[in-house]
Amino acid sequence: MNVLDHSKAYQKFFEELTRIPHGSGNEKAISDHLVAFAKAHGLRSVQDQVNNVIIYKDATSGYEDKDAVILQAHIDMVNEKNADVEHDFEKDPLKLEIVDGYLRAKGTTLGGDDGAGVAMIMAVLADQTLAHPAIEALFTVDEESTMIGAFSLDPSLLRGTRLINIDAEEEDTTNTCSAGGEDVFLQKQVRFEQNTKPAYLLEVKGLLGGHSGAEIHKGRGNANKVLGRLLHAANEAKGIRLANWQGGLKINAIPREAQAVFAAAEEVKDVILDEANKIRKELEFTDPGFTWELKEATAEKVMEQGDSDAAIRLLYVLPCGMRQFSEKIGVTQASENTGIISVADDTVRIETSTRGALDSYVKDMKSELLTIAAAFGFNGSGDNWYPAWDYMEVSPLRDTMAEVYAQMHGSPLKMEAIHGGLECGIFKEKMPALDIVTMGPNLYDVHTPDEKLDLASFDRTYAFLCRLIAAL
């Protein structure tokens, strides 16, 4: 049974996308779906070695002499779910529901970032009534993780000089520049020994989480850092021994939940209660749903004392959150997000995402993290670097976009820098002559199971896209 209105092509296509698992690194099926879509509509397509897809549509009458326009969206999504939800992101379709005009997925991320953009481009390609210049529809993979799709793109496959990135989250706003970043991975091989003390499971839950770029300035609690603070307080007061910890699912999502198993004397309960109450007070406005639970558990082995201390202390002191803010342009300039902590194969691992408006911010934060980690016996490395997208003083495409928006809505289009990472910087490096704008419908709480898409905004944004490409 359909949830969305299939008389609207973009809603129909979006619902079809939600039935195909497409988390980062698992996009082959949805890439093949786009190739089949192109064939069904008589359009030429190219699928490259990493599963990027480009679909070409000829200009309509009267637009033959206009420069081609590139419509771009990424086909992967962030896979996040609530701990109590049974869902296999490798094979299960999302379970959609509409609540008060908002589309959601039950207990999981929705993938509106960037399924909404993909669906709108598909609708443009399928519509034979629209007026437009030649269209090159670019669908990239792994934007939410490595950005390998954008990095691997062969620019010779495109001749357009204007690119509309449909990966924004506010319908009245176009982004003018975005942050660059790099992931930093810290790890330490640890030793285990038999446990002789009572064991406990400590769970941190109920935090709002969110996008580590778009929400990092809001001061929301990071479940991994909250857990680290509770463990540090317990360790300093009573001495504890870690057996395991797990927190976060995606490096670029502010984690909502985290847990640890440790051994300690029973008196540790009072220490954790006292510290948790302090944290609850600190988070009462940003994360009113914050809760925690401490219960008895089983742990046959625990980390050797020195290794346990090193892991707890490192997590406690790691920088996390907004680091620099520009009052002039009103946007975060640098930040770090402790996205994932884990223990596997006797290795403690901490994964942090860094973002910066300048490469110097990113390099400095990476160096700082590696220096701190080394002091606790952890090795570290960086990966998945991507460049910032710098502001363009002159942008005819942005000017046209603003004119069309004002005509449609009677109000000015907002133009904002963002702290999130976009593929635009990579495209600009590959094709320096590109004029780039962004757009998208209103999306809320992306990268979390509370993600929702405003369906009325979805309608308006698609109409805006159609008017914009007709004006080019």
PDB file of N, CA, C and O in Angstrom, residues 4 55 124 145 158 168 186 308 350 424:
ATOM      1  N   LEU A   4       2.595   7.716   0.038  1.00  0.00           N
ATOM      2  CA  LEU A   4       2.659   9.024  -0.603  1.00  0.00           C
ATOM      3  C   LEU A   4       1.706   9.123  -1.788  1.00  0.00           C
ATOM      4  O   LEU A   4       1.141   8.120  -2.237  1.00  0.00           O
ATOM      5  N   ILE A  55      22.578  10.681 -16.185  1.00  0.00           N
ATOM      6  CA  ILE A  55      21.500  10.508 -17.154  1.00  0.00           C
ATOM      7  C   ILE A  55      21.370  11.803 -17.955  1.00  0.00           C
ATOM      8  O   ILE A  55      21.337  12.897 -17.377  1.00  0.00           O
ATOM      9  N   VAL A 124      11.892  15.411 -12.998  1.00  0.00           N
ATOM     10  CA  VAL A 124      12.222  16.307 -14.110  1.00  0.00           C
ATOM     11  C   VAL A 124      12.566  15.503 -15.361  1.00  0.00           C
ATOM     12  O   VAL A 124      12.129  15.813 -16.474  1.00  0.00           O
ATOM     13  N   SER A 145      29.818   9.397   3.569  1.00  0.00           N
ATOM     14  CA  SER A 145      30.970   8.745   4.199  1.00  0.00           C
ATOM     15  C   SER A 145      32.274   9.229   3.577  1.00  0.00           C
ATOM     16  O   SER A 145      32.925  10.138   4.092  1.00  0.00           O
ATOM     17  N   LEU A 158      30.746  15.424 -18.473  1.00  0.00           N
ATOM     18  CA  LEU A 158      29.813  16.533 -18.300  1.00  0.00           C
ATOM     19  C   LEU A 158      30.285  17.735 -19.104  1.00  0.00           C
ATOM     20  O   LEU A 158      31.476  18.039 -19.152  1.00  0.00           O
ATOM     21  N   ALA A 168      20.206  20.553  -0.096  1.00  0.00           N
ATOM     22  CA  ALA A 168      20.010  21.503   0.996  1.00  0.00           C
ATOM     23  C   ALA A 168      18.771  21.105   1.785  1.00  0.00           C
ATOM     24  O   ALA A 168      17.993  20.245   1.364  1.00  0.00           O
ATOM     25  N   LEU A 186      41.334   6.803  15.835  1.00  0.00           N
ATOM     26  CA  LEU A 186      42.265   6.542  16.928  1.00  0.00           C
ATOM     27  C   LEU A 186      42.059   5.120  17.417  1.00  0.00           C
ATOM     28  O   LEU A 186      40.909   4.691  17.596  1.00  0.00           O
ATOM     29  N   SER A 308      42.550   0.247  30.453  1.00  0.00           N
ATOM     30  CA  SER A 308      41.219   0.761  30.772  1.00  0.00           C
ATOM     31  C   SER A 308      41.291   2.242  31.116  1.00  0.00           C
ATOM     32  O   SER A 308      40.494   3.052  30.630  1.00  0.00           O
ATOM     33  N   ILE A 350      38.197   4.879  18.423  1.00  0.00           N
ATOM     34  CA  ILE A 350      37.416   6.111  18.521  1.00  0.00           C
ATOM     35  C   ILE A 350      37.477   6.810  17.171  1.00  0.00           C
ATOM     36  O   ILE A 350      38.566   7.003  16.620  1.00  0.00           O
ATOM     37  N   CYS A 424      30.107  20.035  -3.418  1.00  0.00           N
ATOM     38  CA  CYS A 424      30.335  21.175  -4.306  1.00  0.00           C
ATOM     39  C   CYS A 424      31.803  21.560  -4.399  1.00  0.00           C
ATOM     40  O   CYS A 424      32.294  21.949  -5.465  1.00  0.00           O
TER      41      CYS A 424
END
